[in-house]
Coordinates of C-alpha atoms and ligand atoms in Angstrom, one line a residue:
X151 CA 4.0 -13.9 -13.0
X152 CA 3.3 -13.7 -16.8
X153 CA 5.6 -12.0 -18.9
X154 CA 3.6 -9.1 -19.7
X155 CA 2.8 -8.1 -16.0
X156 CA 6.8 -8.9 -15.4
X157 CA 7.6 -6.0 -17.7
X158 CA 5.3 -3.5 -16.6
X159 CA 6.7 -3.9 -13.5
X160 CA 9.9 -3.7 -14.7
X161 CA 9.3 -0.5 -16.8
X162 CA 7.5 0.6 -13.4
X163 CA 10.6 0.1 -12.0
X164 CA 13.1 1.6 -13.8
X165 CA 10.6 4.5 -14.9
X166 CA 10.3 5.3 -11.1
X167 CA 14.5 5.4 -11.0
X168 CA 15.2 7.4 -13.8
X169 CA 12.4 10.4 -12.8
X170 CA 13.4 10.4 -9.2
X171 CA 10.5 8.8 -7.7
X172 CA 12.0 5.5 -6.6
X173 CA 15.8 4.7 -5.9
X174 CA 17.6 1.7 -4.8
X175 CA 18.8 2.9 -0.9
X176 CA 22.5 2.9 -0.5
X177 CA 23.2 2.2 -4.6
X178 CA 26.6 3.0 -4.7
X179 CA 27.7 0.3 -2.3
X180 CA 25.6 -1.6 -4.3
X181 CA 22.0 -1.2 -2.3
X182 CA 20.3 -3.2 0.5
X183 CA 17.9 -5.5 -0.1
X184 CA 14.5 -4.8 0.3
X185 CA 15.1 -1.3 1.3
X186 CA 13.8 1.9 -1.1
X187 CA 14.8 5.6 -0.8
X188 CA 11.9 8.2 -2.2
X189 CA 13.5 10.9 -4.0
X190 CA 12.3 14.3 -5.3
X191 CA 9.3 13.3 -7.2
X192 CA 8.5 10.0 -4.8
X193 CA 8.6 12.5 -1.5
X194 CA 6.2 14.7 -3.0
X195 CA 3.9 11.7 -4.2
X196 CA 4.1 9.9 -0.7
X197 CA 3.7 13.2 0.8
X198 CA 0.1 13.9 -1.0
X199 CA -1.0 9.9 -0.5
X200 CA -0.5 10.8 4.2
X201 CA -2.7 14.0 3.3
X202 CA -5.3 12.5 1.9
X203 CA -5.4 9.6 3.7
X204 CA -4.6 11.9 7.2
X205 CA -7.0 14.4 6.4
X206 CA -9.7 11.6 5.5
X207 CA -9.5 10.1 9.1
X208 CA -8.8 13.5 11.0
X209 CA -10.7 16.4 9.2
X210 CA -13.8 14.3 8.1
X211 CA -14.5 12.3 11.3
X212 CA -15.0 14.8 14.5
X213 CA -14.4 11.3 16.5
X214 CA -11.4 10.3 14.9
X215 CA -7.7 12.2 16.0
X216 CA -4.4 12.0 15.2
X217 CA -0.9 11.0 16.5
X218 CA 2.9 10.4 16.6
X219 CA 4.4 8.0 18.7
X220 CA 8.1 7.3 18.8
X221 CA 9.4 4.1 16.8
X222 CA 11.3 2.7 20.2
X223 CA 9.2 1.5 22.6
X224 CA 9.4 -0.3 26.2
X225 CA 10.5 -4.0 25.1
X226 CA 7.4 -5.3 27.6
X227 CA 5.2 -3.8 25.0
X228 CA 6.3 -6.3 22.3
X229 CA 5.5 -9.2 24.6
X230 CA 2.1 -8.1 25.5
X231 CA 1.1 -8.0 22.0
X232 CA 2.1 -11.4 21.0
X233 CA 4.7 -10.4 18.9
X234 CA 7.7 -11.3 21.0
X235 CA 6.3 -15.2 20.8
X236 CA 4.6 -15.2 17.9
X237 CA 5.1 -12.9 14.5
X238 CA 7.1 -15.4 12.9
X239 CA 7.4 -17.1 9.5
X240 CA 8.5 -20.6 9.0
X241 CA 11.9 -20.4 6.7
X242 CA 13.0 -22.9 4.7
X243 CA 16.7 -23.2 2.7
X244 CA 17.4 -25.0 -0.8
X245 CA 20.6 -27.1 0.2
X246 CA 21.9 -26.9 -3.3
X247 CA 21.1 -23.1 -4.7
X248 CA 21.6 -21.7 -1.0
X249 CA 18.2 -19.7 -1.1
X250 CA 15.9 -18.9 1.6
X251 CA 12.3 -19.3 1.0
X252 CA 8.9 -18.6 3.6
X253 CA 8.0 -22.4 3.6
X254 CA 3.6 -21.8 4.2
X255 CA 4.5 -19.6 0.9
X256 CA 6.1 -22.2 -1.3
X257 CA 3.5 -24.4 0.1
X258 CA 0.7 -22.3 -0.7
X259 CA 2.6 -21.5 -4.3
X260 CA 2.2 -25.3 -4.7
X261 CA -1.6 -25.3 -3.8
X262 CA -2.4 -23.1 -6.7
X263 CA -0.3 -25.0 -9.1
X264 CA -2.6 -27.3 -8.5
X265 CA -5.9 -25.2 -8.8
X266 CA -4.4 -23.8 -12.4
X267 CA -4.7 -26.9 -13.6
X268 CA -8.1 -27.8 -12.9
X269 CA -8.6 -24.5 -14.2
X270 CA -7.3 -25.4 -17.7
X271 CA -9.5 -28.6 -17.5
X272 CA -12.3 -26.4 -17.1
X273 CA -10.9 -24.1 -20.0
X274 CA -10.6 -27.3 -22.1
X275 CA -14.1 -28.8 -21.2
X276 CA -15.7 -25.3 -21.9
X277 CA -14.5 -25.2 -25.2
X278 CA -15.4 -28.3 -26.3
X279 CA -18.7 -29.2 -24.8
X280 CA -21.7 -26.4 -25.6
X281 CA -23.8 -26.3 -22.3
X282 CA -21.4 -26.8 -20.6
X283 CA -22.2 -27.1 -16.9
X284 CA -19.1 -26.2 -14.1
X285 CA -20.6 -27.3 -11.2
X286 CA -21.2 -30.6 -12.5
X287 CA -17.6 -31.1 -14.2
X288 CA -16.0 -29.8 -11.2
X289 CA -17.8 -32.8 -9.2
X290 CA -17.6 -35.8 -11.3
X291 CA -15.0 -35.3 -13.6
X292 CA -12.4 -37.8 -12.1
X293 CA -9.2 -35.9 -13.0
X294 CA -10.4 -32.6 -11.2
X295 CA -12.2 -34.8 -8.0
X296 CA -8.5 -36.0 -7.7
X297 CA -6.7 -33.2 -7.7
X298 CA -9.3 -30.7 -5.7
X299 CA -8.9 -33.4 -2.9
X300 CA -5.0 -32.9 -3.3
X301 CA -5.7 -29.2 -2.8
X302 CA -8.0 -29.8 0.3
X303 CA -5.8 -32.1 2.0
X304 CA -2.7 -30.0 1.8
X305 CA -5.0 -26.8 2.9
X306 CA -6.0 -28.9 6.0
X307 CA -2.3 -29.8 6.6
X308 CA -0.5 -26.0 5.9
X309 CA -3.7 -24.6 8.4
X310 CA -3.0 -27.6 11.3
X311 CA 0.8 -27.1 11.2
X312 CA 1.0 -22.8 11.1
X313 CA -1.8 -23.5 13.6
X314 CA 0.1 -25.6 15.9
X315 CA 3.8 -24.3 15.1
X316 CA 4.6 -27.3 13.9
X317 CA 7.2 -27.3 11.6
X318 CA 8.2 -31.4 11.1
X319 CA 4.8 -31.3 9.7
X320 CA 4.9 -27.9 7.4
X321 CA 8.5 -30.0 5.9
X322 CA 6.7 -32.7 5.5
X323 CA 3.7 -30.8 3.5
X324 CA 6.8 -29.3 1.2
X325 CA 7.8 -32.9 0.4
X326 CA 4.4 -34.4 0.0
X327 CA 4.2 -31.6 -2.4
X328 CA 7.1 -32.2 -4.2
X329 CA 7.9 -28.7 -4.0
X330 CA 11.0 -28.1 -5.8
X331 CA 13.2 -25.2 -6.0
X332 CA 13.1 -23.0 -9.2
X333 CA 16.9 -22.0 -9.1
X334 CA 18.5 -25.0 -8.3
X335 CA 15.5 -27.1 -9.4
X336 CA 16.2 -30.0 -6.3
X337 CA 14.3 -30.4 -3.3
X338 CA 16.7 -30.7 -1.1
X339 CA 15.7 -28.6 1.9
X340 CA 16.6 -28.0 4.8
X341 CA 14.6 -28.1 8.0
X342 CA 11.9 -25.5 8.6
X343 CA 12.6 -23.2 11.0
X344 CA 10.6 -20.4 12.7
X345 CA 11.8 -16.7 12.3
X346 CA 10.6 -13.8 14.4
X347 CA 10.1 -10.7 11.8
X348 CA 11.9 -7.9 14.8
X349 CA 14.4 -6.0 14.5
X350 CA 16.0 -5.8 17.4
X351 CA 19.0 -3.5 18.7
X352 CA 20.0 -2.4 22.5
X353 CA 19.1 1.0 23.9
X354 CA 21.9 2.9 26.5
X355 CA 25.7 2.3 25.7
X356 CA 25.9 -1.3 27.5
X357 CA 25.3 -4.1 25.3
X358 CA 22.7 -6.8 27.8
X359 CA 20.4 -8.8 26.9
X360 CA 17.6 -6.4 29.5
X361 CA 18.7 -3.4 27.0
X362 CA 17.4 -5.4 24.2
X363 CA 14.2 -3.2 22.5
X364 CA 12.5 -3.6 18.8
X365 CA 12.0 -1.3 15.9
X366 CA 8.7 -1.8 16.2
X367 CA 6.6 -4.0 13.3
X368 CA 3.7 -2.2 13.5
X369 CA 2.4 1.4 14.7
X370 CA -1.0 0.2 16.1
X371 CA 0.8 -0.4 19.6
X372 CA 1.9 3.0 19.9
X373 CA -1.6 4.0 19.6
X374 CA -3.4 1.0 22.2
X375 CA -0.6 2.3 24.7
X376 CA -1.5 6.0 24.4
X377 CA -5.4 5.1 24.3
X378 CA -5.8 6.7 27.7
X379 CA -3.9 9.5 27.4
X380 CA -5.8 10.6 23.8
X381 CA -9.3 9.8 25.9
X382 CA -8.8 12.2 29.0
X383 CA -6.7 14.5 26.7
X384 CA -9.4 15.0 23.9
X385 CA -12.2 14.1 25.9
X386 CA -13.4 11.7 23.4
X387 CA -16.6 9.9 24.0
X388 CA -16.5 5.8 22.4
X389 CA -16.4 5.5 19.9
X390 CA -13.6 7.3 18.5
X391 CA -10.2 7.0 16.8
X392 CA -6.7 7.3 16.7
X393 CA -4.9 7.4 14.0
X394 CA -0.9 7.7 13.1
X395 CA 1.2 7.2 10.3
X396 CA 5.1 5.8 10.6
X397 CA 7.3 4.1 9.8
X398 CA 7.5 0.2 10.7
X399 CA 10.0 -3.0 10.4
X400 CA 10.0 -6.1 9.5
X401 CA 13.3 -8.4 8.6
X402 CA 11.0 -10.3 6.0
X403 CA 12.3 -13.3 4.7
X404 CA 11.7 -12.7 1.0
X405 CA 11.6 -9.5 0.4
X406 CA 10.6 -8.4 -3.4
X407 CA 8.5 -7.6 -5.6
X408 CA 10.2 -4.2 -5.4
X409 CA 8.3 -1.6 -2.8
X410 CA 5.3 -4.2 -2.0
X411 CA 7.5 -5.7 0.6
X412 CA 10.2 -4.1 2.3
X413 CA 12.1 -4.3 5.4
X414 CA 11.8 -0.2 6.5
X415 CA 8.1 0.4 5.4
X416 CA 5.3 3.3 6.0
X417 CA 1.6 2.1 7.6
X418 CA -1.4 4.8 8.1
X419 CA -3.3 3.0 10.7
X420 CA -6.1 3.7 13.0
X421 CA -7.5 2.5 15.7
X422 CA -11.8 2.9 16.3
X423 CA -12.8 1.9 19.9
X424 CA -15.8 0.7 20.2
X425 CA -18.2 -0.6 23.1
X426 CA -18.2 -4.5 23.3
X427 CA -20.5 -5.9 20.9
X428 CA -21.0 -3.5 18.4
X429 CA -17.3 -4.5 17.0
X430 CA -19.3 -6.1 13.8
X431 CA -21.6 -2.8 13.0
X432 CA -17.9 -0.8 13.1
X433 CA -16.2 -3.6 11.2
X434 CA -18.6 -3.4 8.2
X435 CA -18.9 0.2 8.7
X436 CA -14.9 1.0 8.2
X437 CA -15.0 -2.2 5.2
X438 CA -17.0 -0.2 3.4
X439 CA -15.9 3.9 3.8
X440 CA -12.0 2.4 3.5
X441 CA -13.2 0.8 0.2
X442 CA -15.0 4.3 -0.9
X443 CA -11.5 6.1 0.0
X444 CA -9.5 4.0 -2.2
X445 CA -12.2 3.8 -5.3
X446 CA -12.1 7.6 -5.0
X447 CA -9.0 7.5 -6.3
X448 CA -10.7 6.6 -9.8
X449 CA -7.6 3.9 -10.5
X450 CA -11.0 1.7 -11.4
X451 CA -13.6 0.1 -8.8
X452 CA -12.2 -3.6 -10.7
X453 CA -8.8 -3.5 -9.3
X454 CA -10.0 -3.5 -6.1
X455 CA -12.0 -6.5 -4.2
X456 CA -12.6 -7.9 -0.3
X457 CA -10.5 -10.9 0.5
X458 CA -11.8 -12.7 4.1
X459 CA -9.5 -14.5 6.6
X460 CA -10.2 -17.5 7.1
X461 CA -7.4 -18.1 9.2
X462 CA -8.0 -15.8 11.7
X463 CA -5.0 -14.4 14.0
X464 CA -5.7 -15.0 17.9
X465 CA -6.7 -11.8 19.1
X466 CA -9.3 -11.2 15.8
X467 CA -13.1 -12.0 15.7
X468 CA -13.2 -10.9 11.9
X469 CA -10.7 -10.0 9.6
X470 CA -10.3 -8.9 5.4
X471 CA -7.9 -7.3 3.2
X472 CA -8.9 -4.9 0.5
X473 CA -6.7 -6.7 -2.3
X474 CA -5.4 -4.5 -5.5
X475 CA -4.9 -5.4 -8.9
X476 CA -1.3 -4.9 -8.7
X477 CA 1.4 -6.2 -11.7
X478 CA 1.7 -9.2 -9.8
X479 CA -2.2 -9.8 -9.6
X480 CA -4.7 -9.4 -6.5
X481 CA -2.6 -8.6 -3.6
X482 CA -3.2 -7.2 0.0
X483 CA -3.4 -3.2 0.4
X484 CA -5.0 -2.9 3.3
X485 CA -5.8 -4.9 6.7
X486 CA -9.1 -4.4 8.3
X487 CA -9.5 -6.5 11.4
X488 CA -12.1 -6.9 14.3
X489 CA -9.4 -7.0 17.1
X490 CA -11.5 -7.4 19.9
X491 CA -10.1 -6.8 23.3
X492 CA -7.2 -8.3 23.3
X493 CA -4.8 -5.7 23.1
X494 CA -5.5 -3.2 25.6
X495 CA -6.4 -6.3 27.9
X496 CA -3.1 -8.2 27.5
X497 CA -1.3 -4.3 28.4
X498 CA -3.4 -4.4 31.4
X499 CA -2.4 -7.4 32.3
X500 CA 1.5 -6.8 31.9
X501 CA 1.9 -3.2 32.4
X502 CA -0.9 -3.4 35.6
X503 CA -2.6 0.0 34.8
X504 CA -6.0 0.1 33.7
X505 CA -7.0 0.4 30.7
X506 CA -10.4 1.1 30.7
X507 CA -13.3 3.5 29.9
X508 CA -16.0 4.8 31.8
X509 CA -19.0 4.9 29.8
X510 CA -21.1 8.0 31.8
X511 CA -24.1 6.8 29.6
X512 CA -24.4 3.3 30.8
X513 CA -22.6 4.2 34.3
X514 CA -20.3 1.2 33.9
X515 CA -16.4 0.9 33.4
X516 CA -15.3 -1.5 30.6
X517 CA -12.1 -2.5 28.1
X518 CA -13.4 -1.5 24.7
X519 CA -13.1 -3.5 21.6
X520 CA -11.0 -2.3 18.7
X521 CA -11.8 -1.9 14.6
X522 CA -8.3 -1.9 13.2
X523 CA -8.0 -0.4 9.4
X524 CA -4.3 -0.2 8.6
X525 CA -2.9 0.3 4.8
X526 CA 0.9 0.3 3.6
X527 CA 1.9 3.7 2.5
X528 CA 4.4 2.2 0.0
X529 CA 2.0 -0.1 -1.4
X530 CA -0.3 2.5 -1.7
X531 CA 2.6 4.1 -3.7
X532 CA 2.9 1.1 -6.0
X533 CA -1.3 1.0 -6.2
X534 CA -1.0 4.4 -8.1
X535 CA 2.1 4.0 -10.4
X536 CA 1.1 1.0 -11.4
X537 CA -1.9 1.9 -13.0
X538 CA -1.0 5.5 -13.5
X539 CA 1.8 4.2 -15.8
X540 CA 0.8 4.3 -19.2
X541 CA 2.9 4.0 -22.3
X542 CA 0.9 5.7 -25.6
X543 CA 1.7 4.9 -29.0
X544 CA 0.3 9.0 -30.8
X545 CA -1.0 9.4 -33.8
X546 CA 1.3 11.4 -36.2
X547 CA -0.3 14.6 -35.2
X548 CA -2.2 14.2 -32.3
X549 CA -4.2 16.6 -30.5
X550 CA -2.6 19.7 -29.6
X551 CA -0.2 19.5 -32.9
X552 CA 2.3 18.1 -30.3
X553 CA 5.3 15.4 -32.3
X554 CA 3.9 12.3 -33.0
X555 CA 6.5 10.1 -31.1
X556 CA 5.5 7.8 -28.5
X557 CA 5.1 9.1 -24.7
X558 CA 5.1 7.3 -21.8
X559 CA 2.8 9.0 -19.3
X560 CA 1.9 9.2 -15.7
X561 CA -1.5 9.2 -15.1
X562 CA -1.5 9.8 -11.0
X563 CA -4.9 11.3 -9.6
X564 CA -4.6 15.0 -10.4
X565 CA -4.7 15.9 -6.5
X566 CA -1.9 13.3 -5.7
X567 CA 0.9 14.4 -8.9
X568 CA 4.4 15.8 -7.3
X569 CA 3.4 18.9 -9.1
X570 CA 0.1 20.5 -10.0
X571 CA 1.5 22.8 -12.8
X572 CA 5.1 23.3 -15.2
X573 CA 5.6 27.0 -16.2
X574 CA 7.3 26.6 -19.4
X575 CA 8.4 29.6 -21.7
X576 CA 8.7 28.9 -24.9
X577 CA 12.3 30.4 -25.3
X578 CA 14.1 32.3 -22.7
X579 CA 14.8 36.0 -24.7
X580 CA 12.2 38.2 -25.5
X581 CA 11.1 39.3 -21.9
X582 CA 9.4 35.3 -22.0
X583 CA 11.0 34.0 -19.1
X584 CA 10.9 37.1 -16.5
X585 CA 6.9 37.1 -17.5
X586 CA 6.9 33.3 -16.4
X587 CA 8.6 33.8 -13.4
X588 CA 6.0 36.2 -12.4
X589 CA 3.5 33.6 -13.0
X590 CA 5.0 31.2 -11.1
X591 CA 5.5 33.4 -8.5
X592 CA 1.9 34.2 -8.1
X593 CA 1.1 30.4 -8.5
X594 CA 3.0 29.0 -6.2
X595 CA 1.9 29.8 -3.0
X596 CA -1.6 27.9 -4.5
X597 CA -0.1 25.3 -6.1
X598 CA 3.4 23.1 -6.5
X599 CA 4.4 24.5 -9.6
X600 CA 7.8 23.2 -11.6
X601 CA 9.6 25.7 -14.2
X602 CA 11.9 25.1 -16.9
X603 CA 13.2 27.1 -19.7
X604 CA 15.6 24.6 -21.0
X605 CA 15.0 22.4 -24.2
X606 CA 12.2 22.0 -27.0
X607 CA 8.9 22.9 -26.0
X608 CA 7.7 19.1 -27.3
X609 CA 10.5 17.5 -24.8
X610 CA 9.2 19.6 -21.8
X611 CA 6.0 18.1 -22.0
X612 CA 7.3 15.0 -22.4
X613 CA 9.5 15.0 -19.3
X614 CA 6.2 16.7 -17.8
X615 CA 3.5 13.7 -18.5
X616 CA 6.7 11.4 -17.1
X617 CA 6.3 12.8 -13.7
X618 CA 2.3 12.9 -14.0
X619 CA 2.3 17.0 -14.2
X620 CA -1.6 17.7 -14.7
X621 CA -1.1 21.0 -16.9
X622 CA 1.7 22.8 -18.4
X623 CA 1.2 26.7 -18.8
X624 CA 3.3 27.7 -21.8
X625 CA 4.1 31.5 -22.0
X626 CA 4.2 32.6 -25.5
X627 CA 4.8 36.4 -26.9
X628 CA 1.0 36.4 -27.5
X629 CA 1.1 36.4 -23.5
X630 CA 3.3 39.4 -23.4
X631 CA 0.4 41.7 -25.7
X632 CA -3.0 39.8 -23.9
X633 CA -2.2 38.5 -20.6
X634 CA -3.0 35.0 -22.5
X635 CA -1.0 31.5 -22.3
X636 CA -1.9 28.1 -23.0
X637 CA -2.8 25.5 -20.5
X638 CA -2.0 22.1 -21.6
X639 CA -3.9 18.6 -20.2
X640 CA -1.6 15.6 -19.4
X641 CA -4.1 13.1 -20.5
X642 CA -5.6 15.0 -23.3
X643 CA -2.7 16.8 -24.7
X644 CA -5.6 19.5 -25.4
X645 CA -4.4 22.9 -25.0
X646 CA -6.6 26.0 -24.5
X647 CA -6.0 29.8 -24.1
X648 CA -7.1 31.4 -21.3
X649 CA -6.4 34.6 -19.4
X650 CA -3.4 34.5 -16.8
X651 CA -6.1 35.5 -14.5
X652 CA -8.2 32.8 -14.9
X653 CA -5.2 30.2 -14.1
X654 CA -5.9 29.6 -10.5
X655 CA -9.6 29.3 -10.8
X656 CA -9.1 26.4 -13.4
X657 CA -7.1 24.3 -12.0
X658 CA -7.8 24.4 -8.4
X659 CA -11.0 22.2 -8.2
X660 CA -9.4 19.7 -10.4
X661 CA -5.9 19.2 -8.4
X662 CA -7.1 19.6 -4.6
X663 CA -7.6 17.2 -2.1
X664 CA -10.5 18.3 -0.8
X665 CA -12.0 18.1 -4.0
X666 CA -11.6 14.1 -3.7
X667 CA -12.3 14.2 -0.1
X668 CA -15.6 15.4 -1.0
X669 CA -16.4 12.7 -3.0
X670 CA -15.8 10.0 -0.6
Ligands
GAP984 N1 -1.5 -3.5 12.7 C1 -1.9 -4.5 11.8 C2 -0.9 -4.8 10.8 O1 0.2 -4.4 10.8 P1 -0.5 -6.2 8.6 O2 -1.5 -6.9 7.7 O3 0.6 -7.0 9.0 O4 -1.4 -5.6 9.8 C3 -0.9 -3.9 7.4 O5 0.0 -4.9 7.8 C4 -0.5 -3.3 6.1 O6 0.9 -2.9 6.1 C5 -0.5 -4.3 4.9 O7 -1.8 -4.4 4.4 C6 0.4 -3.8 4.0 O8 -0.2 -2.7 3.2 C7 1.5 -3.1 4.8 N2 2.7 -4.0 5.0 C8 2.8 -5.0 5.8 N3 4.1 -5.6 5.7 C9 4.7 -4.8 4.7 C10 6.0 -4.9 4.1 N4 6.9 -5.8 4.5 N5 6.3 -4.0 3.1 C11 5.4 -3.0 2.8 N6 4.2 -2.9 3.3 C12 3.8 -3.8 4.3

């Protein structure tokens, strides 16, 4: 990661600590890796991210409903969906520095070590050679022919042994590559191994192996194993959705990058059923409207882009991630896969209960196929801060005659900010504060308001734009002659007066979710 992406999300880090968004879980033993606690302002921002996600799926799509299923499930249902055999990663261990590393990872790190430095050629060539033509350096130039068939043998070799589960071969690849380990700086490794990502614990008070069941690593299963109930329940005609939101697990083997991956994590999935064969119209169908919901956001239609699987998993006919600009560059948000049949077939086949529709229209009975859109709450999270998170050098007197000292501010989509508005009297005597408590008892049944009386005016803001407050409402003894008060903009810093009566009717458009919903 380059330096200046390290330290924003650094700063992203320990901005998010010291303003109660973000804290290390269990920090006075010291924390546990991987694992994030949300606190005050974090709740509230999480909280808004599953409305507008839920009410997206739910409210806007008459086909689409919602549920909850529980976390534990019946162990079978971990075996039917492949992930009892198969969600693994290969691991890997440095013999000298002790660390554990996902072996395809430093494999694939490797790959583009390589592909940066045909990239510099490139640079290089570019600047020295006017007209220059790519296409044609990129095939003869002997250097770059070289190393691109480096880079396509090794692809070949990491795809054949994941593939295959063949790990000799994946250990061999790390060699070939002289892959070496940046702590201890030997490659001395160990063998690779493979690791299956579930949690696993025992249900009833007798610890045997046949009481064994999983936190479960994803929450589409809880939904494939209540598609018949939702469909005679709702009456649903295909297609239609399910959609949940929970919690998942996974015991990842290098967990950082701070709340991109975790161990205890948050998915918003849904399930569209479809009839067999029209999987494709649905896939590009959901590609598009999840990429509308996330551009909505107005975090900037660059930071987002497709990425295709080319590798695609066993039960998948087509699969992409809708990557983010994130510090640490282009990384996956969301999952949208083509999932065919395969899951409520393989619960057929171990649970022996049908799982099938009966299309009235076409008078026949058949397993539907499945369009899977699942997106990490948490990484949503980190979406939003990290480009919210703005540090601003002001001008000496900058608008609003506010101090001229630097501010770092939060700029979160209006609708999604912990709070809409701070009630702030300028000083508690006078009759000031009793008048702002009445206004923030009339606002906040509309809005989540925040009051404080306590310090300078000029720090309040500042603690406000930290938290991403959208307006501050300042109660000044002109308010107690007119009924007037200013309303300050977070990004602006503009402030207005305007007529206590007027409050709600400004700032509701701008700060509700159906205001953004609208614009999908
Ligand atoms: N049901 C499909 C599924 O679980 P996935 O690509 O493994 O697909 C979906 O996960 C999304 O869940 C990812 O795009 C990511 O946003 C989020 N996610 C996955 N693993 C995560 C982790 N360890 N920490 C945080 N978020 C994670």
């Amino acid at each position: 990661m380059a330096n200046q992406e390290d330290n924003l999300l650094k700063n992203i880090i320990s901005h998010s600590k010291e303003y109660g968004f973000i804290f290390p879980s269990s920090e006075i033993y010291d924390g546990l890796s991987a694992v994030y606690d949300y606190g005050q302002n974090g709740a509230e921002l999480k909280n808004n991210i599953k409305e507008y996600w839920w009410k997206f799926m739910t409210m806007m799509h008459d086909n689409i409903v919602g549920i909850d299923s529980a976390i534990f499930m019946h162990p079978t249902i971990w075996k039917a969906s492949g992930h009892v055999d198969a969600f693994n990663d290969p691991m890997v261990d440095n013999k000298d520095s002790k660390k554990r590393y996902r072996a395809d990872v430093l494999a694939e790190d490797a790959i583009a070590k390589i592909q940066d430095k045909i990239d510099k050629e490139v640079e290089k060539a570019a600047k020295r050679f006017e007209n220059f033509d790519k296409a044609m350096f990129l095939a003869t130039n002997g250097r770059v022919v070289e190393y691109q068939k480096k880079i396509d043998e090794a692809n070949a070799r990491l795809k054949d042994s994941m593939n295959s589960s063949n790990m000799e071969a994946l250990k061999q690849l790390i060699i070939d590559l002289e892959v070496a380990d940046p702590i201890s700086g030997t490659k001395n490794w160990t063998d690779v191994r493979q690791f299956n990502l579930m949690f696993s614990t025992e249900m009833g008070s007798v610890a045997e192996d046949t009481n064994k069941i999983y936190l479960r690593p994803e929450t589409a299963q809880g939904i494939f194993v209540n598609f018949l109930n939702v469909q005679k329940t709702s009456r649903l005609k295909i297609p239609f959705g399910i959609a949940q939101i929970g919690k998942a697990f996974r015991n990842e083997i290098v967990a950082r990058q701070f709340i991109f991956r975790m161990r205890e994590f948050e998915q918003m999935e849904m399930q569209f059923f479809v009839k067999p064969g029209e999987e494709m119209k649905w896939y590009e169908f959901w590609k598009e409207k999840r990429m509308r919901w996330h551009q909505t956001l107005g975090l900037g239609s660059e930071n987002y882009r497709f990425h295709d699987h080319l590798n695609l998993a066993h039960y998948a006919n087509a699969a992409c991630d809708i990557q983010f600009n994130f510090p640490m560059g282009f990384k996956e948000l969301e999952g949208i896969h083509s999932r065919t049949d395969f899951d409520l077939k393989s619960h057929e086949k171990f649970s022996g209960k049908k799982l099938q529709y009966f299309d009235a229209e076409d008078n026949q009975n058949y397993i539907p196929y499945v369009v899977e859109t699942s997106v990490g709450l948490d990484r949503m999270f980190l979406s939003i801060l990290s480009k919210a998170y703005t540090e601003e050098k002001l001008p000496a007197r900058p608008a609003g005659g506010e101090d001229g000292s630097d501010r770092v501010v939060l700029r979160i989509p209006p609708a999604l900010a912990p709070h809409k508005v701070a009630i702030l009297p300028l000083m508690k005597k006078d009759g000031l504060a009793e008048k702002a408590e009445a206004i923030f008892n009339d606002l906040k049944f509309d809005f989540r308001c925040f009051y404080e009386d306590k310090d300078n005016i000029g720090k309040r803001y500042r603690r406000m734009d930290a938290i991403g407050t959208p307006y501050c409402i300042t109660i000044d003894h002109q308010t107690l002659q007119d009924d007037t008060v200013t309303i300050r903009d977070r990004d602006t810093m503009k402030q207005e007066r305007t007529s206590i009566s007027n409050l709600k009717s400004k700032i509701r458009d701008s700060v509700s979710i159906a205001t953004l919903l609208k614009q999908i």
